[in-house]
mmCIF file of C-alpha atoms and ligand atoms in Angstrom:
data_model
loop_
_atom_site.group_PDB
_atom_site.id
_atom_site.type_symbol
_atom_site.label_atom_id
_atom_site.label_comp_id
_atom_site.label_asym_id
_atom_site.label_seq_id
_atom_site.Cartn_x
_atom_site.Cartn_y
_atom_site.Cartn_z
ATOM 1 C CA MET I 1 -37.876 -22.965 -65.309
ATOM 2 C CA ASN I 2 -38.367 -20.174 -62.932
ATOM 3 C CA PRO I 3 -35.700 -17.345 -62.899
ATOM 4 C CA PRO I 4 -33.298 -17.431 -60.564
ATOM 5 C CA ASP I 5 -33.082 -16.070 -56.794
ATOM 6 C CA LEU I 6 -30.841 -13.535 -56.274
ATOM 7 C CA ARG I 7 -31.628 -12.117 -53.176
ATOM 8 C CA THR I 8 -29.035 -11.788 -50.243
ATOM 9 C CA GLU I 9 -28.646 -10.675 -46.431
ATOM 10 C CA TYR I 10 -25.948 -9.174 -45.755
ATOM 11 C CA LEU I 11 -25.634 -6.878 -42.246
ATOM 12 C CA GLY I 12 -28.471 -8.189 -41.642
ATOM 13 C CA LEU I 13 -30.243 -5.935 -44.511
ATOM 14 C CA SER I 14 -32.564 -7.846 -47.553
ATOM 15 C CA LEU I 15 -31.410 -7.404 -50.380
ATOM 16 C CA ALA I 16 -32.619 -8.216 -53.676
ATOM 17 C CA HIS I 17 -29.143 -8.960 -55.545
ATOM 18 C CA PRO I 18 -25.729 -8.955 -54.356
ATOM 19 C CA LEU I 19 -24.810 -5.405 -56.739
ATOM 20 C CA VAL I 20 -24.030 -2.998 -54.300
ATOM 21 C CA PRO I 21 -22.703 0.320 -55.652
ATOM 22 C CA GLY I 22 -18.993 0.930 -53.254
ATOM 23 C CA ALA I 23 -18.564 4.397 -51.960
ATOM 24 C CA SER I 24 -17.577 6.485 -54.219
ATOM 25 C CA PRO I 25 -18.955 10.004 -55.262
ATOM 26 C CA LEU I 26 -21.209 9.157 -57.149
ATOM 27 C CA VAL I 27 -23.628 8.983 -54.322
ATOM 28 C CA ASP I 28 -22.453 12.846 -53.396
ATOM 29 C CA HIS I 29 -25.104 13.650 -55.925
ATOM 30 C CA LEU I 30 -28.597 12.735 -55.580
ATOM 31 C CA ASP I 31 -29.547 12.498 -59.363
ATOM 32 C CA VAL I 32 -27.088 10.220 -59.803
ATOM 33 C CA VAL I 33 -28.161 7.932 -56.731
ATOM 34 C CA ARG I 34 -31.257 7.994 -57.819
ATOM 35 C CA GLN I 35 -29.705 6.626 -61.527
ATOM 36 C CA LEU I 36 -28.226 3.715 -59.227
ATOM 37 C CA GLU I 37 -31.843 3.184 -57.512
ATOM 38 C CA ASP I 38 -32.641 2.441 -60.907
ATOM 39 C CA ALA I 39 -30.393 0.755 -62.360
ATOM 40 C CA GLY I 40 -31.496 -2.162 -60.117
ATOM 41 C CA ALA I 41 -29.185 -1.019 -56.718
ATOM 42 C CA PRO I 42 -29.977 -2.216 -53.916
ATOM 43 C CA ALA I 43 -28.117 -0.146 -51.619
ATOM 44 C CA ILE I 44 -26.275 2.435 -51.603
ATOM 45 C CA VAL I 45 -23.076 2.638 -50.063
ATOM 46 C CA MET I 46 -21.724 6.666 -49.030
ATOM 47 C CA HIS I 47 -18.420 7.902 -49.353
ATOM 48 C CA SER I 48 -17.019 8.436 -45.976
ATOM 49 C CA LEU I 49 -16.374 11.226 -44.492
ATOM 50 C CA PHE I 50 -12.832 11.410 -42.268
ATOM 51 C CA GLU I 51 -11.535 11.318 -39.356
ATOM 52 C CA GLU I 52 -9.377 14.409 -40.691
ATOM 53 C CA GLN I 53 -12.010 16.246 -41.128
ATOM 54 C CA ILE I 54 -14.071 15.290 -37.588
ATOM 55 C CA GLU I 55 -10.670 15.958 -35.242
ATOM 56 C CA THR I 56 -9.896 19.127 -36.841
ATOM 57 C CA ASP I 57 -10.402 22.663 -36.520
ATOM 58 C CA TRP I 58 -10.263 22.807 -40.017
ATOM 59 C CA ARG I 59 -10.362 26.330 -40.385
ATOM 60 C CA GLY I 60 -7.592 26.369 -38.363
ATOM 61 C CA VAL I 61 -5.276 24.034 -40.589
ATOM 62 C CA ASP I 62 -6.556 26.138 -42.731
ATOM 63 C CA ARG I 63 -4.887 29.274 -41.594
ATOM 64 C CA LEU I 64 -1.940 27.485 -40.651
ATOM 65 C CA MET I 65 -1.660 26.422 -43.913
ATOM 66 C CA LEU I 66 -1.525 29.952 -45.119
ATOM 67 C CA SER I 67 0.835 31.711 -42.290
ATOM 68 C CA HIS I 68 3.981 28.713 -43.269
ATOM 69 C CA GLU I 69 2.904 29.041 -47.329
ATOM 70 C CA GLU I 70 6.834 30.659 -47.593
ATOM 71 C CA SER I 71 8.079 27.844 -45.806
ATOM 72 C CA PHE I 72 6.415 25.178 -45.753
ATOM 73 C CA ALA I 73 5.407 25.591 -49.685
ATOM 74 C CA GLU I 74 4.434 21.688 -50.472
ATOM 75 C CA ALA I 75 2.244 21.089 -47.538
ATOM 76 C CA THR I 76 -0.518 23.048 -49.231
ATOM 77 C CA THR I 77 -0.086 20.399 -51.858
ATOM 78 C CA TYR I 78 -0.522 17.272 -50.195
ATOM 79 C CA PHE I 79 -2.548 18.281 -47.158
ATOM 80 C CA PRO I 80 -5.877 19.124 -48.424
ATOM 81 C CA HIS I 81 -8.317 21.359 -47.471
ATOM 82 C CA ALA I 82 -11.591 21.618 -45.839
ATOM 83 C CA GLU I 83 -12.881 22.386 -49.480
ATOM 84 C CA ASP I 84 -11.639 19.653 -51.114
ATOM 85 C CA PHE I 85 -13.861 17.550 -48.980
ATOM 86 C CA ALA I 86 -17.279 17.452 -51.140
ATOM 87 C CA LEU I 87 -19.692 17.067 -48.049
ATOM 88 C CA THR I 88 -18.386 19.026 -43.900
ATOM 89 C CA PRO I 89 -19.891 16.781 -41.422
ATOM 90 C CA ASP I 90 -22.939 18.269 -40.549
ATOM 91 C CA ARG I 91 -23.797 18.505 -44.795
ATOM 92 C CA TYR I 92 -22.948 14.099 -44.071
ATOM 93 C CA LEU I 93 -25.146 14.021 -41.705
ATOM 94 C CA GLU I 94 -28.132 15.833 -43.850
ATOM 95 C CA HIS I 95 -27.263 13.572 -47.131
ATOM 96 C CA ILE I 96 -27.529 10.601 -45.272
ATOM 97 C CA ALA I 97 -31.047 11.941 -44.608
ATOM 98 C CA ARG I 98 -31.752 13.294 -48.212
ATOM 99 C CA ILE I 99 -30.526 9.584 -49.422
ATOM 100 C CA LYS I 100 -32.950 7.864 -47.259
ATOM 101 C CA ALA I 101 -35.923 10.173 -48.266
ATOM 102 C CA ALA I 102 -34.847 9.891 -51.797
ATOM 103 C CA VAL I 103 -34.724 6.161 -52.315
ATOM 104 C CA ASP I 104 -36.378 2.918 -50.987
ATOM 105 C CA VAL I 105 -33.099 0.522 -50.026
ATOM 106 C CA PRO I 106 -31.006 0.527 -47.421
ATOM 107 C CA VAL I 107 -28.358 3.208 -46.860
ATOM 108 C CA ILE I 108 -24.468 2.334 -45.779
ATOM 109 C CA ALA I 109 -22.678 5.528 -44.471
ATOM 110 C CA SER I 110 -18.938 5.089 -44.650
ATOM 111 C CA LEU I 111 -16.423 6.027 -41.757
ATOM 112 C CA ASN I 112 -12.874 6.648 -42.654
ATOM 113 C CA GLY I 113 -9.920 6.747 -39.887
ATOM 114 C CA ILE I 114 -7.914 5.244 -37.931
ATOM 115 C CA THR I 115 -7.653 6.078 -34.230
ATOM 116 C CA THR I 116 -9.701 6.039 -31.577
ATOM 117 C CA GLY I 117 -10.570 9.225 -30.716
ATOM 118 C CA GLY I 118 -14.018 11.975 -30.629
ATOM 119 C CA TRP I 119 -14.547 11.494 -34.253
ATOM 120 C CA ILE I 120 -16.217 7.946 -33.586
ATOM 121 C CA THR I 121 -18.817 8.974 -31.667
ATOM 122 C CA LEU I 122 -20.348 10.458 -34.899
ATOM 123 C CA ALA I 123 -21.668 7.263 -35.907
ATOM 124 C CA GLU I 124 -23.996 7.678 -33.483
ATOM 125 C CA SER I 125 -25.719 10.569 -35.636
ATOM 126 C CA MET I 126 -25.475 8.282 -39.052
ATOM 127 C CA GLN I 127 -27.431 5.843 -37.197
ATOM 128 C CA GLN I 128 -29.704 9.232 -36.001
ATOM 129 C CA ALA I 129 -29.791 10.824 -39.860
ATOM 130 C CA GLY I 130 -31.041 7.448 -40.319
ATOM 131 C CA ALA I 131 -28.298 4.863 -41.839
ATOM 132 C CA ASP I 132 -28.956 0.724 -42.589
ATOM 133 C CA ALA I 133 -25.342 -0.026 -41.150
ATOM 134 C CA ILE I 134 -21.766 1.544 -41.406
ATOM 135 C CA GLU I 135 -19.124 0.628 -43.464
ATOM 136 C CA LEU I 136 -15.143 1.441 -41.359
ATOM 137 C CA ASN I 137 -12.795 2.571 -43.703
ATOM 138 C CA THR I 138 -9.693 1.946 -41.957
ATOM 139 C CA TYR I 139 -7.284 2.497 -44.927
ATOM 140 C CA PHE I 140 -3.550 2.657 -42.903
ATOM 141 C CA LEU I 141 0.131 1.910 -44.269
ATOM 142 C CA ALA I 142 2.420 0.615 -41.337
ATOM 143 C CA THR I 143 5.469 2.377 -41.936
ATOM 144 C CA ASN I 144 6.386 2.712 -38.103
ATOM 145 C CA PRO I 145 9.323 0.360 -36.490
ATOM 146 C CA GLU I 146 8.751 0.032 -33.257
ATOM 147 C CA ARG I 147 5.363 -0.897 -33.755
ATOM 148 C CA ASP I 148 4.445 -4.928 -34.301
ATOM 149 C CA ALA I 149 1.875 -6.711 -36.278
ATOM 150 C CA SER I 150 -0.709 -7.453 -33.569
ATOM 151 C CA ALA I 151 -0.474 -3.101 -32.414
ATOM 152 C CA VAL I 152 -1.408 -2.526 -35.590
ATOM 153 C CA GLU I 153 -4.514 -5.071 -35.117
ATOM 154 C CA ALA I 154 -5.169 -3.811 -31.856
ATOM 155 C CA ASP I 155 -5.233 -0.057 -32.808
ATOM 156 C CA ILE I 156 -7.810 -1.172 -35.283
ATOM 157 C CA THR I 157 -9.478 -4.083 -32.582
ATOM 158 C CA ASP I 158 -9.768 -0.272 -30.258
ATOM 159 C CA LEU I 159 -11.526 1.721 -32.957
ATOM 160 C CA LEU I 160 -14.161 -1.776 -34.172
ATOM 161 C CA VAL I 161 -14.915 -1.931 -30.577
ATOM 162 C CA ALA I 162 -15.397 2.154 -29.827
ATOM 163 C CA LEU I 163 -17.713 2.443 -32.960
ATOM 164 C CA CYS I 164 -19.786 -0.467 -32.370
ATOM 165 C CA GLY I 165 -20.154 1.331 -28.815
ATOM 166 C CA ALA I 166 -21.861 3.957 -30.452
ATOM 167 C CA VAL I 167 -24.244 2.849 -31.910
ATOM 168 C CA THR I 168 -26.522 -0.106 -32.759
ATOM 169 C CA ILE I 169 -26.556 -0.492 -36.531
ATOM 170 C CA PRO I 170 -24.482 -3.619 -38.290
ATOM 171 C CA VAL I 171 -20.848 -2.455 -38.529
ATOM 172 C CA ALA I 172 -18.124 -3.574 -41.771
ATOM 173 C CA VAL I 173 -15.164 -3.442 -41.974
ATOM 174 C CA LYS I 174 -13.427 -2.267 -44.999
ATOM 175 C CA LEU I 175 -10.188 -4.159 -45.032
ATOM 176 C CA SER I 176 -6.025 -3.314 -47.120
ATOM 177 C CA PRO I 177 -4.803 -7.268 -48.043
ATOM 178 C CA PHE I 178 -1.925 -6.840 -45.272
ATOM 179 C CA PHE I 179 -2.316 -9.122 -42.843
ATOM 180 C CA SER I 180 0.421 -11.721 -41.711
ATOM 181 C CA SER I 181 -2.836 -13.943 -40.504
ATOM 182 C CA LEU I 182 -6.252 -12.552 -41.974
ATOM 183 C CA PRO I 183 -7.946 -15.296 -41.153
ATOM 184 C CA ASN I 184 -7.360 -15.282 -37.566
ATOM 185 C CA PHE I 185 -6.907 -11.025 -37.803
ATOM 186 C CA ALA I 186 -10.984 -11.974 -38.999
ATOM 187 C CA ARG I 187 -11.619 -14.195 -36.296
ATOM 188 C CA GLN I 188 -10.633 -10.365 -34.285
ATOM 189 C CA LEU I 189 -12.915 -8.572 -35.895
ATOM 190 C CA GLU I 190 -15.923 -10.769 -35.474
ATOM 191 C CA ALA I 191 -15.110 -11.007 -31.248
ATOM 192 C CA ALA I 192 -14.841 -6.969 -31.619
ATOM 193 C CA GLY I 193 -17.995 -6.627 -32.986
ATOM 194 C CA ALA I 194 -17.757 -6.633 -36.344
ATOM 195 C CA ASP I 195 -21.062 -8.153 -38.923
ATOM 196 C CA GLY I 196 -18.794 -8.129 -42.174
ATOM 197 C CA LEU I 197 -15.735 -7.624 -43.651
ATOM 198 C CA VAL I 198 -14.727 -5.344 -46.968
ATOM 199 C CA LEU I 199 -12.418 -6.442 -48.810
ATOM 200 C CA PHE I 200 -9.880 -5.001 -49.673
ATOM 201 C CA ASN I 201 -9.025 -1.489 -49.965
ATOM 202 C CA ARG I 202 -7.216 -0.224 -52.940
ATOM 203 C CA PHE I 203 -4.157 1.413 -52.469
ATOM 204 C CA TYR I 204 -3.786 4.324 -54.274
ATOM 205 C CA GLN I 205 0.328 3.877 -55.229
ATOM 206 C CA PRO I 206 2.295 6.347 -55.847
ATOM 207 C CA ASP I 207 4.855 7.405 -58.094
ATOM 208 C CA ILE I 208 8.434 8.806 -58.413
ATOM 209 C CA ASP I 209 8.602 12.065 -60.968
ATOM 210 C CA ILE I 210 12.326 10.828 -61.622
ATOM 211 C CA GLU I 211 12.920 14.625 -62.889
ATOM 212 C CA THR I 212 11.547 16.917 -59.699
ATOM 213 C CA LEU I 213 12.010 14.352 -57.762
ATOM 214 C CA GLU I 214 8.712 14.398 -56.141
ATOM 215 C CA VAL I 215 6.030 11.780 -55.534
ATOM 216 C CA SER I 216 3.603 12.053 -56.797
ATOM 217 C CA PRO I 217 -0.243 10.824 -55.661
ATOM 218 C CA SER I 218 -1.893 8.806 -59.046
ATOM 219 C CA LEU I 219 -5.470 7.679 -58.649
ATOM 220 C CA ARG I 220 -5.843 5.020 -61.476
ATOM 221 C CA LEU I 221 -8.773 3.137 -61.497
ATOM 222 C CA SER I 222 -9.656 -0.197 -61.658
ATOM 223 C CA ASP I 223 -9.763 -3.515 -64.365
ATOM 224 C CA SER I 224 -10.723 -6.791 -63.835
ATOM 225 C CA SER I 225 -7.253 -8.534 -63.057
ATOM 226 C CA GLU I 226 -7.197 -6.368 -59.102
ATOM 227 C CA LEU I 227 -10.456 -9.166 -58.436
ATOM 228 C CA ARG I 228 -8.187 -11.705 -57.755
ATOM 229 C CA LEU I 229 -6.716 -10.993 -54.399
ATOM 230 C CA ARG I 230 -10.112 -10.717 -53.387
ATOM 231 C CA LEU I 231 -11.215 -13.717 -54.473
ATOM 232 C CA ARG I 232 -8.611 -15.695 -53.239
ATOM 233 C CA TRP I 233 -8.584 -13.768 -50.152
ATOM 234 C CA ALA I 234 -13.442 -14.402 -50.005
ATOM 235 C CA ALA I 235 -12.660 -17.989 -50.862
ATOM 236 C CA ILE I 236 -9.742 -18.725 -47.794
ATOM 237 C CA LEU I 237 -12.342 -16.484 -45.617
ATOM 238 C CA GLU I 238 -15.212 -17.912 -45.872
ATOM 239 C CA GLY I 239 -17.192 -19.461 -43.587
ATOM 240 C CA GLN I 240 -13.949 -19.358 -40.891
ATOM 241 C CA ALA I 241 -15.481 -16.254 -38.715
ATOM 242 C CA ASN I 242 -19.667 -15.042 -39.420
ATOM 243 C CA LEU I 243 -18.647 -12.239 -41.248
ATOM 244 C CA ASP I 244 -19.892 -11.227 -44.435
ATOM 245 C CA LEU I 245 -17.481 -10.974 -47.177
ATOM 246 C CA ALA I 246 -18.351 -7.705 -49.693
ATOM 247 C CA ILE I 247 -15.486 -7.372 -52.636
ATOM 248 C CA SER I 248 -14.729 -4.508 -53.872
ATOM 249 C CA GLY I 249 -12.164 -4.264 -56.441
ATOM 250 C CA GLY I 250 -11.947 -5.309 -60.113
ATOM 251 C CA VAL I 251 -15.565 -6.545 -60.630
ATOM 252 C CA HIS I 252 -16.729 -4.841 -64.068
ATOM 253 C CA THR I 253 -18.566 -7.584 -66.203
ATOM 254 C CA ALA I 254 -20.974 -10.294 -65.148
ATOM 255 C CA GLU I 255 -17.989 -12.928 -64.876
ATOM 256 C CA ASP I 256 -16.236 -11.088 -62.348
ATOM 257 C CA ALA I 257 -19.538 -10.474 -60.065
ATOM 258 C CA ILE I 258 -20.119 -14.045 -60.723
ATOM 259 C CA LYS I 259 -16.680 -15.553 -59.548
ATOM 260 C CA ALA I 260 -16.573 -13.380 -56.480
ATOM 261 C CA LEU I 261 -20.133 -15.272 -55.183
ATOM 262 C CA MET I 262 -18.289 -18.470 -56.131
ATOM 263 C CA ALA I 263 -15.754 -17.149 -54.356
ATOM 264 C CA GLY I 264 -17.234 -16.910 -51.287
ATOM 265 C CA ALA I 265 -19.080 -13.279 -51.439
ATOM 266 C CA THR I 266 -22.316 -11.865 -49.995
ATOM 267 C CA THR I 267 -22.387 -9.186 -51.622
ATOM 268 C CA VAL I 268 -19.780 -7.180 -54.726
ATOM 269 C CA GLN I 269 -19.479 -3.883 -54.359
ATOM 270 C CA MET I 270 -18.751 -1.963 -57.615
ATOM 271 C CA VAL I 271 -16.919 1.737 -58.010
ATOM 272 C CA SER I 272 -14.061 1.759 -61.087
ATOM 273 C CA ALA I 273 -16.847 0.038 -63.018
ATOM 274 C CA LEU I 274 -19.966 2.652 -62.640
ATOM 275 C CA LEU I 275 -17.252 4.929 -63.085
ATOM 276 C CA LYS I 276 -16.185 4.552 -66.274
ATOM 277 C CA GLN I 277 -19.661 3.789 -67.127
ATOM 278 C CA GLY I 278 -22.016 5.595 -65.525
ATOM 279 C CA PRO I 279 -24.118 4.434 -63.089
ATOM 280 C CA GLY I 280 -26.918 2.104 -65.759
ATOM 281 C CA HIS I 281 -23.533 -0.476 -66.224
ATOM 282 C CA LEU I 282 -25.249 -1.783 -63.152
ATOM 283 C CA ALA I 283 -28.155 -3.160 -64.463
ATOM 284 C CA THR I 284 -26.016 -4.719 -68.132
ATOM 285 C CA VAL I 285 -24.043 -6.667 -65.446
ATOM 286 C CA LEU I 286 -27.297 -7.715 -63.447
ATOM 287 C CA ALA I 287 -28.844 -8.346 -65.765
ATOM 288 C CA GLY I 288 -25.515 -10.776 -67.467
ATOM 289 C CA VAL I 289 -25.545 -12.501 -64.241
ATOM 290 C CA LYS I 290 -28.949 -13.540 -64.554
ATOM 291 C CA THR I 291 -29.252 -15.102 -67.236
ATOM 292 C CA TRP I 292 -25.641 -17.195 -66.567
ATOM 293 C CA MET I 293 -27.015 -18.309 -63.806
ATOM 294 C CA ALA I 294 -30.321 -19.900 -65.889
ATOM 295 C CA GLU I 295 -28.350 -21.232 -68.512
ATOM 296 C CA HIS I 296 -26.227 -22.985 -65.705
ATOM 297 C CA ASP I 297 -28.809 -23.818 -63.983
ATOM 298 C CA TYR I 298 -28.175 -22.243 -60.249
ATOM 299 C CA ALA I 299 -31.249 -21.704 -58.422
ATOM 300 C CA SER I 300 -30.415 -18.995 -55.997
ATOM 301 C CA VAL I 301 -27.441 -16.436 -55.379
ATOM 302 C CA ALA I 302 -27.163 -18.963 -52.002
ATOM 303 C CA GLU I 303 -26.680 -22.583 -54.244
ATOM 304 C CA LEU I 304 -23.218 -20.314 -55.589
ATOM 305 C CA ARG I 305 -22.584 -18.376 -52.957
ATOM 306 C CA GLY I 306 -19.052 -20.174 -51.749
ATOM 307 C CA CYS I 307 -18.874 -22.721 -54.069
ATOM 308 C CA MET I 308 -15.425 -22.401 -54.923
ATOM 309 C CA SER I 309 -14.014 -21.272 -51.823
ATOM 310 C CA TYR I 310 -11.380 -22.708 -50.154
ATOM 311 C CA ARG I 311 -13.852 -25.249 -47.819
ATOM 312 C CA HIS I 312 -15.978 -25.866 -50.832
ATOM 313 C CA CYS I 313 -13.877 -26.353 -54.145
ATOM 314 C CA PRO I 314 -12.326 -29.684 -55.135
ATOM 315 C CA ASP I 315 -8.775 -28.149 -55.049
ATOM 316 C CA PRO I 316 -8.577 -26.099 -51.795
ATOM 317 C CA ALA I 317 -4.855 -26.571 -53.523
ATOM 318 C CA GLY I 318 -5.172 -23.815 -55.992
ATOM 319 C CA TYR I 319 -5.484 -21.070 -53.349
ATOM 320 C CA GLU I 320 -1.854 -22.164 -51.742
ATOM 321 C CA ARG I 321 0.938 -22.459 -51.442
ATOM 322 C CA ALA I 322 1.346 -25.869 -53.630
ATOM 323 C CA ASN I 323 -0.422 -24.137 -56.625
ATOM 324 C CA TYR I 324 2.771 -21.403 -56.638
ATOM 325 C CA LEU I 325 5.336 -24.125 -56.994
ATOM 326 C CA ARG I 326 3.118 -25.735 -60.054
ATOM 327 C CA VAL I 327 2.379 -22.782 -61.238
ATOM 328 C CA LEU I 328 6.322 -21.440 -61.466
ATOM 329 C CA GLN I 329 7.389 -24.949 -63.138
ATOM 330 C CA THR I 330 5.182 -25.384 -65.060
ATOM 331 C CA TRP I 331 5.988 -21.830 -66.801
ATOM 332 C CA VAL I 332 7.932 -22.869 -70.229
ATOM 333 C CA VAL I 333 10.507 -20.756 -71.746
ATOM 334 C CA PRO I 334 10.143 -20.110 -75.422
ATOM 335 C CA SER I 335 13.375 -21.477 -76.666
HETATM 336 C C1 FMN L 401 -12.656 8.039 -56.537
HETATM 337 C C2 FMN L 401 -13.006 7.333 -55.799
HETATM 338 C C3 FMN L 401 -13.327 7.791 -54.923
HETATM 339 C C4 FMN L 401 -13.652 7.092 -53.899
HETATM 340 N N1 FMN L 401 -13.534 7.139 -52.285
HETATM 341 C C5 FMN L 401 -14.018 6.078 -51.284
HETATM 342 C C6 FMN L 401 -14.130 6.333 -50.125
HETATM 343 O O1 FMN L 401 -15.001 7.836 -49.897
HETATM 344 N N2 FMN L 401 -14.217 5.211 -49.105
HETATM 345 C C7 FMN L 401 -14.129 4.389 -49.831
HETATM 346 O O2 FMN L 401 -14.209 2.873 -48.792
HETATM 347 N N3 FMN L 401 -13.560 4.416 -50.683
HETATM 348 C C8 FMN L 401 -13.625 5.432 -51.398
HETATM 349 N N4 FMN L 401 -13.049 4.202 -52.495
HETATM 350 C C9 FMN L 401 -12.786 2.664 -53.100
HETATM 351 C C10 FMN L 401 -13.808 1.672 -53.245
HETATM 352 O O3 FMN L 401 -14.799 2.488 -52.679
HETATM 353 C C11 FMN L 401 -13.372 1.155 -54.038
HETATM 354 O O4 FMN L 401 -13.078 0.376 -52.198
HETATM 355 C C12 FMN L 401 -12.268 0.506 -54.799
HETATM 356 O O5 FMN L 401 -12.085 1.885 -55.550
HETATM 357 C C13 FMN L 401 -11.977 -0.141 -55.518
HETATM 358 O O6 FMN L 401 -13.267 -0.829 -56.639
HETATM 359 P P1 FMN L 401 -13.576 -1.315 -58.159
HETATM 360 O O7 FMN L 401 -12.405 -1.793 -58.095
HETATM 361 O O8 FMN L 401 -14.709 -1.018 -58.735
HETATM 362 O O9 FMN L 401 -13.570 0.412 -58.678
HETATM 363 C C14 FMN L 401 -12.655 5.617 -54.034
HETATM 364 C C15 FMN L 401 -12.386 5.336 -54.805
HETATM 365 C C16 FMN L 401 -12.070 5.572 -56.235
HETATM 366 C C17 FMN L 401 -11.850 5.439 -57.416
#
């Protein structure tokens, strides 16, 4: 039997296979980018450039914070300084060009922000620098009780319209899982110009230090248990809008990647696994996917994709309230 055909299309890009290193500082270093390509990465997603970096005169903010250091000492602990970001906007654009020159695979630049300010025009410079697509990360927490869900959604669609107006390359939106009606919102994003969705942002949960009464930020890398939230929503969204779905969050093993494809993902992004195990882990997971597909007679990723989505799986109730009832009712309390 022929080896399985792993090719996939994502955001109009033809990729050799679906396992893509997701946005992370790994790609800030050219030698690591080359290692990722050597491990088989079919595309490179860049670390984000943040709205705050573009919109703010950082020297001014730094001066402001220093002048208030006595009265607002805590401000210096939570507000990042210019040098905390790996790349300034100019350096970021240069880095796109450097990565493009160093590897043969498509490069997806990443913009991270939430307002429709002038910062979004930087997307045009990203395209000019050689980006093949843009991932728009809308990391946002709704904390204002005056703003309803539709206002929050409109912020994101307005931002997307502005971005899509600035570029001709494809755009994916990286979302949080917290929307009242994600399938409806996905269609709104499609209408606003999105070509794909990245499911999901991973929220870095702050902790409370009960001794110092401080809210302490913490970054914990994921494990495979975080995949399930993504599996459910990819399965539900598959085929509901004309959008490519990328799963980001909790993909560590070949089994994880296969589940993500079965749920309906077009690509599967990996970050924590590569940070923990190194860029070469991509090749290990890819080999595992290939072997599994061959052993189970799957001829192509296209055949695998979506076979367990809400539309296609034998028991769609498994993704719904019915499953919740079943799970709760079948729990046996040990006597
Ligand atoms: C150290 C670190 C830096 C990250 N930087 C970015 C970023 O700049 N932009 C972005 O969209 N996501 C960023 N992410 C989130 C990842 O792209 C990914 O969505 C998340 O880690 C979940 O995937 P994983 O379970 O494979 O780690 C970062 C994650 C980590 C751990």
